[in-house]
Every structure is written in structure tokens, then in C-alpha cells.
CSV table of C-alpha atoms and ligand atoms in Angstrom, one decimal:
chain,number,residue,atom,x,y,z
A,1,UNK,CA,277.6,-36.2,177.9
A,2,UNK,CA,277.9,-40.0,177.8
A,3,UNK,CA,274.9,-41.9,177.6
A,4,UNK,CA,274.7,-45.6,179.2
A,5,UNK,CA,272.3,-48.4,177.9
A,6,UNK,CA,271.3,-51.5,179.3
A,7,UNK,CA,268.8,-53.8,178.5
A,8,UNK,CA,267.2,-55.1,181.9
A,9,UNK,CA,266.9,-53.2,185.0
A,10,UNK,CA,269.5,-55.0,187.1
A,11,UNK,CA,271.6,-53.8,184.3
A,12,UNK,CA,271.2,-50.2,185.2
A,13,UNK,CA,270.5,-50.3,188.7
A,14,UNK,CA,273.8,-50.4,189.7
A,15,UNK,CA,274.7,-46.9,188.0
A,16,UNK,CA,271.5,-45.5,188.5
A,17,UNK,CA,271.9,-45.9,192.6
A,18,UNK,CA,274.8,-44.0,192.0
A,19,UNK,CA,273.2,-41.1,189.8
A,20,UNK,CA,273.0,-37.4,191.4
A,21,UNK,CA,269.4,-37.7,188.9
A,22,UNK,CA,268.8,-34.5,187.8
A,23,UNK,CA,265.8,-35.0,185.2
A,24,UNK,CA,263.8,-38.2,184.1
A,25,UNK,CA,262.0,-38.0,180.6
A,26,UNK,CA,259.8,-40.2,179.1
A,27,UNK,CA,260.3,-41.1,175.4
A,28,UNK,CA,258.6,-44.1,173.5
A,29,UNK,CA,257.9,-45.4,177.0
A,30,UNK,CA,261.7,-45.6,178.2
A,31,UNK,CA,262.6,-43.3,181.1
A,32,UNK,CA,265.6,-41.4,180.1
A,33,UNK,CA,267.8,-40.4,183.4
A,34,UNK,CA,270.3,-37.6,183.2
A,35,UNK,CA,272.6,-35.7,185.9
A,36,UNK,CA,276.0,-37.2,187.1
A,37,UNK,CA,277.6,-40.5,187.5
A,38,UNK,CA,281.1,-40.2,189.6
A,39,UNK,CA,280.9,-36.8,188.5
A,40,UNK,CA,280.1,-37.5,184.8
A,41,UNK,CA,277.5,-36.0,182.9
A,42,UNK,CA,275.3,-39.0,181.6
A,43,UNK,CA,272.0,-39.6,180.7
A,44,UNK,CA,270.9,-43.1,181.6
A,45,UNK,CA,268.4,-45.6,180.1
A,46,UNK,CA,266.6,-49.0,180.5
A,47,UNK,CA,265.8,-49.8,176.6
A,48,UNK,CA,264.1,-53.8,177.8
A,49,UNK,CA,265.3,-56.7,175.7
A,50,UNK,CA,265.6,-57.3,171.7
A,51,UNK,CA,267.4,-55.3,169.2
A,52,UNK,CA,264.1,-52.9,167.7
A,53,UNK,CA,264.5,-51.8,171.9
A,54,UNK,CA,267.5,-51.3,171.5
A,55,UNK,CA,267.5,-49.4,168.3
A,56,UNK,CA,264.6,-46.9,169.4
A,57,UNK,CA,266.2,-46.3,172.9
A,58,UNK,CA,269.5,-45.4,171.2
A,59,UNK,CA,268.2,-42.7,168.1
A,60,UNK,CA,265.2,-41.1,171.0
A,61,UNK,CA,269.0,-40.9,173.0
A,62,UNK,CA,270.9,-39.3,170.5
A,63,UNK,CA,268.5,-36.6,169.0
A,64,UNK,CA,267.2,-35.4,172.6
A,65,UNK,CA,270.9,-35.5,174.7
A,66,UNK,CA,273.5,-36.0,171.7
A,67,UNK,CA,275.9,-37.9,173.6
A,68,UNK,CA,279.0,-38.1,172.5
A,69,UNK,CA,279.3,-41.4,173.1
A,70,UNK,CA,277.4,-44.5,174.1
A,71,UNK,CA,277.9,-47.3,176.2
A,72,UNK,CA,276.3,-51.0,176.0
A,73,UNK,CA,276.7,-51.9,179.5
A,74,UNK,CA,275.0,-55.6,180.4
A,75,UNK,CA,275.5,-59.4,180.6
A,76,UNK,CA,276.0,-62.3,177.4
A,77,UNK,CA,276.2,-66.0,176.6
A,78,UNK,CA,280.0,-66.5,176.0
A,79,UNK,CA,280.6,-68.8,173.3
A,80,UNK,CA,284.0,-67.6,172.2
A,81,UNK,CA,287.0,-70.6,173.5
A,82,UNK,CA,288.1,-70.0,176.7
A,83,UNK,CA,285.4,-67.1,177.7
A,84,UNK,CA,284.0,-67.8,180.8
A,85,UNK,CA,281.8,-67.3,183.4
A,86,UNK,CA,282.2,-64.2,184.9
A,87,UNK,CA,284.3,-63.3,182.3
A,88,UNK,CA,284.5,-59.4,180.4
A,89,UNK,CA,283.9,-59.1,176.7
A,90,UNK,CA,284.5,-55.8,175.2
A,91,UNK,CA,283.3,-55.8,171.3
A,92,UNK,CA,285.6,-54.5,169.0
A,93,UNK,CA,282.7,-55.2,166.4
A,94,UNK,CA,279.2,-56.1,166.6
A,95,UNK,CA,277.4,-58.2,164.0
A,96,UNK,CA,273.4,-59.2,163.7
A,97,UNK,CA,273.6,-62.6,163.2
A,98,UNK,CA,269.9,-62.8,162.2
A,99,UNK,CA,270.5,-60.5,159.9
A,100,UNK,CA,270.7,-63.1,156.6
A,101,UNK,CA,270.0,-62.0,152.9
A,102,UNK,CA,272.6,-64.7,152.2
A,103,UNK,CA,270.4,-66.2,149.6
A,104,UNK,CA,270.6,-63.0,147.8
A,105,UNK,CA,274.6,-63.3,147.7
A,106,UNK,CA,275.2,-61.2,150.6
A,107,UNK,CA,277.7,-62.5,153.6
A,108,UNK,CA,275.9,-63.0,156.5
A,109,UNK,CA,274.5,-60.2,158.8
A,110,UNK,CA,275.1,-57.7,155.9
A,111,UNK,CA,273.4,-54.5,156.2
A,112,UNK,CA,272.5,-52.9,153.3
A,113,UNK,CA,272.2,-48.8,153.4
A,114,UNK,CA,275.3,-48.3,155.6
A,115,UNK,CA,276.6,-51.4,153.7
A,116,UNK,CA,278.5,-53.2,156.8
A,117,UNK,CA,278.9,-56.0,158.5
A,118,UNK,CA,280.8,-55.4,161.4
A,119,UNK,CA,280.3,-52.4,163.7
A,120,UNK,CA,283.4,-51.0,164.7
A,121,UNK,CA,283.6,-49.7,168.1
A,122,UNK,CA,285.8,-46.8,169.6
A,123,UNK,CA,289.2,-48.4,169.4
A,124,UNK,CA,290.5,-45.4,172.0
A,125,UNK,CA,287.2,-46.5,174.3
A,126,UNK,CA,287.9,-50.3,174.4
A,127,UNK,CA,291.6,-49.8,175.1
A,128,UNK,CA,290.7,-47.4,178.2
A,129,UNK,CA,287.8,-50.0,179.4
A,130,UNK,CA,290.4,-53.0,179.1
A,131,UNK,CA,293.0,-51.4,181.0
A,132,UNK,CA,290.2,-50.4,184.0
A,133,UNK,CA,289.1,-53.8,184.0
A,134,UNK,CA,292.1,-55.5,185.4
A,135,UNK,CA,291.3,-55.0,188.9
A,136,UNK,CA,287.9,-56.5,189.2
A,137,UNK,CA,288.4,-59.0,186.0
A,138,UNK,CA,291.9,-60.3,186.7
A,139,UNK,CA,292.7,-62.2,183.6
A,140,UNK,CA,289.3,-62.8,182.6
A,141,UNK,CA,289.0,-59.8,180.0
A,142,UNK,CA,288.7,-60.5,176.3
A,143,UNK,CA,288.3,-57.8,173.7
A,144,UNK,CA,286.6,-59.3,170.2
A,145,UNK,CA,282.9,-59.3,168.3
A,146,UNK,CA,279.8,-59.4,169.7
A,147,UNK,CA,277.0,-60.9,167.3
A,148,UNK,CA,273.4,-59.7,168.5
A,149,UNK,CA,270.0,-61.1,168.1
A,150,UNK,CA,266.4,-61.2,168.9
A,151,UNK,CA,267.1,-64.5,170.4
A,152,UNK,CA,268.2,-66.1,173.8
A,153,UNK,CA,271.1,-68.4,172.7
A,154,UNK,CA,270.8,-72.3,174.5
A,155,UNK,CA,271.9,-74.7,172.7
A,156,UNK,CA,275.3,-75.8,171.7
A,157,UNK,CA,274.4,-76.3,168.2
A,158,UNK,CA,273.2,-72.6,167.6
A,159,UNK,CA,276.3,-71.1,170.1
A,160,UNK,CA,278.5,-72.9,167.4
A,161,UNK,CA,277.1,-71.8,164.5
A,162,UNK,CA,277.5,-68.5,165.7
A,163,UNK,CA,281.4,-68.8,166.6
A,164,UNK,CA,281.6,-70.3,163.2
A,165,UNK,CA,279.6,-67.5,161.2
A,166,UNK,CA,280.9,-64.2,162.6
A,167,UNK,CA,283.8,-65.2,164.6
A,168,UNK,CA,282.1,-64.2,167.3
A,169,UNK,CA,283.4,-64.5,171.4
A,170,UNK,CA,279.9,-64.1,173.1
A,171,UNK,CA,276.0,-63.3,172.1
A,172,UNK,CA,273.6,-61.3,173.4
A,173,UNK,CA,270.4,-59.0,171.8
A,174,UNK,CA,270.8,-55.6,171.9
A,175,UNK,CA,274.6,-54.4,170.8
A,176,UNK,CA,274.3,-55.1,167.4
A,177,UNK,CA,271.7,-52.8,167.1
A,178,UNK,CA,272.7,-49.6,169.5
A,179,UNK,CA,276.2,-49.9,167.8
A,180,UNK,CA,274.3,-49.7,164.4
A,181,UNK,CA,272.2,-46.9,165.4
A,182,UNK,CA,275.1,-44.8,166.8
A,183,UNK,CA,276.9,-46.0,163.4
A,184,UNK,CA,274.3,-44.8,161.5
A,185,UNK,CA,274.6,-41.1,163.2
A,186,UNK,CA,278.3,-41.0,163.8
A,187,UNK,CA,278.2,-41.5,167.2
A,188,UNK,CA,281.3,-43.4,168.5
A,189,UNK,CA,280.0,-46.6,171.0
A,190,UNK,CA,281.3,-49.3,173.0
A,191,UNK,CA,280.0,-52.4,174.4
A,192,UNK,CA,281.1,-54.3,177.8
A,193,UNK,CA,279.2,-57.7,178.6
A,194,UNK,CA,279.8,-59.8,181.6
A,195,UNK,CA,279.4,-63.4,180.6
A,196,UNK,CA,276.4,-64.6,182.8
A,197,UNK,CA,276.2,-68.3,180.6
A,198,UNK,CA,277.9,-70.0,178.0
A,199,UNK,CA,274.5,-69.7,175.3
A,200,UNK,CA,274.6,-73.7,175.3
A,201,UNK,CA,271.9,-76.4,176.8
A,202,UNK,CA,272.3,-74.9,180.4
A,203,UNK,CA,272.6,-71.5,179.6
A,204,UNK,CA,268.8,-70.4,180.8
A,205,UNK,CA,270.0,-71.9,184.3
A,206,UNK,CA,273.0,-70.0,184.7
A,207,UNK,CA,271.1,-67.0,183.4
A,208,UNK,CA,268.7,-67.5,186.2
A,209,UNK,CA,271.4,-68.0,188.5
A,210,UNK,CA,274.5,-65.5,187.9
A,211,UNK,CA,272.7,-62.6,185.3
A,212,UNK,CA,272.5,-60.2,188.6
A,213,UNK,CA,276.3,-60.6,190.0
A,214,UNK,CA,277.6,-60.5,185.9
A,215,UNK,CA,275.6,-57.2,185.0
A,216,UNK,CA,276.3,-55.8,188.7
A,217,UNK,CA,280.4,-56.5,187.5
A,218,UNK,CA,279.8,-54.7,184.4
A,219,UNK,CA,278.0,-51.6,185.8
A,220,UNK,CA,281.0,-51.5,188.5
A,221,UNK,CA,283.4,-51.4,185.6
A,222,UNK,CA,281.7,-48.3,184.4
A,223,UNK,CA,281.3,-46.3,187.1
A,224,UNK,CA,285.2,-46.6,188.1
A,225,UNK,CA,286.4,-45.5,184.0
A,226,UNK,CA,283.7,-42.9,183.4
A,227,UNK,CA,285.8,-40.0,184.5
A,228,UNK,CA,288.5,-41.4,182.4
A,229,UNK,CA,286.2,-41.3,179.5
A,230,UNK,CA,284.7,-38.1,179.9
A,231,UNK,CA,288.7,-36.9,180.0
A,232,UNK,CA,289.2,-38.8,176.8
A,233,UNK,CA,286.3,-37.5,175.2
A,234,UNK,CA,287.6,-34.3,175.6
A,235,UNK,CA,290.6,-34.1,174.5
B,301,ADE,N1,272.3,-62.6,177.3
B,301,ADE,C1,272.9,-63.3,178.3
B,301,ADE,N2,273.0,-64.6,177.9
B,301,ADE,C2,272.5,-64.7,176.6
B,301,ADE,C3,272.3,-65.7,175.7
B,301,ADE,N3,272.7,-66.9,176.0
B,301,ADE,N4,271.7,-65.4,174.5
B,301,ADE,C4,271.4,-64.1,174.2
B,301,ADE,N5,271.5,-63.1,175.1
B,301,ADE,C5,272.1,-63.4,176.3
């Protein structure tokens, strides 16, 4: 079973229109649905904004369907040089860059316990979603880190900071802590983000404006490579 995550409902609604639903459960006050997407099993979920969302939407996920993997589907600011608009970012990391005990001597967005940094995702995953994306992305497909906070990013002096910090291509709230939860159970994840804004002074405009067409490009990504998954998965 694959189990799909986004963080506002126009980031699901695409899939879920196109889920055979066979059973909806309520957990924590998130309505898990599972059945079949293009054939797939999946279980599919709404987890709202902000990374503790995130984080209890992704462990109530894994102990009650133990997916074998899990998918970040949704929109971000890009803030990475030529990322645009429009544009795919698959995270080969993710990093929470309010995550700071840097007074302590720590790098920034060190986690202590699992004593990381950077999230790896599925290296096999994000190679199979970069090479669906080409049709619907054309050239506009970037692969690099995500850095997640409980913060909408809008200004170009905080966008930069973030580049300059984590090396980071585009920001958004919720990755960074799914791909720590699924870390933190060894479950393999990925995360694919539409860029909706560019996280600088006009980035809550062009949120307003373009978040539904960017998440609706994501979710249409993932419906066309989730048989390819499942296959990969498998063997
Ligand atoms: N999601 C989409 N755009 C974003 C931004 N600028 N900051 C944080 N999350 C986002």
C-alpha cells in the first residue's frame, strides 16, 4: 500500500476524485481514505498545514495501514535559482529550517535522537517520479532539498537565508516533518511540490492566485507513476 499526503484539500482532491474509496477512518480528526488509485492500493489523507500536522497524520498512517511508502504530494515557494513557477521540485532531502539549537553547537536544523539533518528520500522513487514528470513538466523539473517550516515564506530576505542555510531549492511546511516521521520508522518517502510562488514579497499573491493549478499538476503527476511505483515497490 502507498499512502499519499497533502496538506490542503485542493492538494488531495485531485487523487481522491479518482479513488475507487473503499473505507474512510477517522484518526486524530484526519479522515484516512483507502481503496484504489489507477489501480493502486493507497490510503489517502488531508493532514491541514504545519509540520506537528504533518507529523501526527504520517505515524496515525503508518501504525494503522503500514505503507510501504509515502508520498508528500503539494505545492512550495521556490527559492532555489532558476526554479520557477509552475516548476516540479522533487526533494532528495528535507531539512527543518526552524529547527535551530545552533547556539548549543549544533548545525542548523539538527535533530537530535535520529541525529540528522537531512532526510534522505527514496533515491529509486525520485528517479521514477523525474522521469514521469517530463511530459506534463517539460524542462521545468528539479530534483534537490526541501527545507520545511511552520512558516509561510514572503519575503526575500527570509527566502535567502534559507537558500543560504540548507542549500535549499524551494520551502514549504510539512515535508520535513512526514519525511522525519517515515525516517524515524523506516519507512522509505518522497516528496513532489509544484512551485505555486517564489516565497519572496509577492509570494502570498501568487499563492492566492496559482496554489490550485500547482497542487492540481502535482496530484496529476501522481496518479500517472503510481502503478510504476507500486511495481517498483515490489520488486
Ligand atoms: N507553500 C507554498 N508556498 C509556500 C511558501 N512561500 N512558504 C511556505 N510554504 C509554502
Amino acid at each position: 500500500m502507498i499512502g499519499i499526503i497533502g496538506a490542503m484539500q485542493v492538494e488531495i482532491a485531485g487523487l481522491k476524485d479518482k479513488m475507487e474509496i473503499k473505507e474512510t477512518k477517522q484518526i486524530a480528526g484526519i479522515s484516512f481514505y483507502s481503496g484504489t488509485i489507477h489501480g493502486v492500493d493507497c490510503v489517502l489523507a488531508c493532514c491541514s498545514p504545519g509540520k506537528v500536522n504533518a507529523a501526527v497524520c504520517t505515524q496515525c498512517m503508518i501504525l494503522e495501514y503500514h505503507p510501504s511508502l509515502v508520498i508528500n504530494s503539494g505545492v512550495a515557494g521556490g527559492i532555489g535559482e532558476g526554479v520557477h513557477m509552475g516548476d516540479l521540485v522533487v526533494a532528495e532531502s528535507v531539512v527543518q529550517h526552524d529547527m535551530d539549537t545552533s547556539a548549543l553547537g549544533d548545525p542548523k536544523g539538527y535533530v537530535s535522537g535520529p541525529d540528522i539533518t537531512y532526510f534522505p528520500a527514496s533515491a529509486p522513487v525520485v528517479e521514477a517520479i523525474l522521469k514521469a514528470a517530463v511530459p506534463i513538466y517539460a524542462g521545468g523539473t528539479h530534483q534537490g532539498i526541501i527545507a520545511t517550516g511552520d512558516q509561510f515564506i514572503g519575503s526575500n530576505q527570509k527566502l535567502m537565508e534559507i537558500r543560504n542555510d540548507f542549500g535549499a531549492i524551494c520551502c514549504e511546511m510539512e515535508g520535513g516533518s512526514i519525511g522525519h516521521t517515515c525516517y524515524l520508522n523506516q519507512v522509505p518517502f518522497a516528496v513532489i511540490r509544484t512551485i505555486s510562488d517564489n516565497g519572496n514579497d509577492d509570494a502570498a499573491t501568487d499563492f492566492m492566485q496559482f496554489a490550485k493549478d500547482a497542487a492540481e499538476k502535482s496530484t496529476r503527476l501522481l496518479y500517472d507513476i503510481l502503478p510504476a511505483l507500486e511495481i517498483g515497490i515490489r520488486s
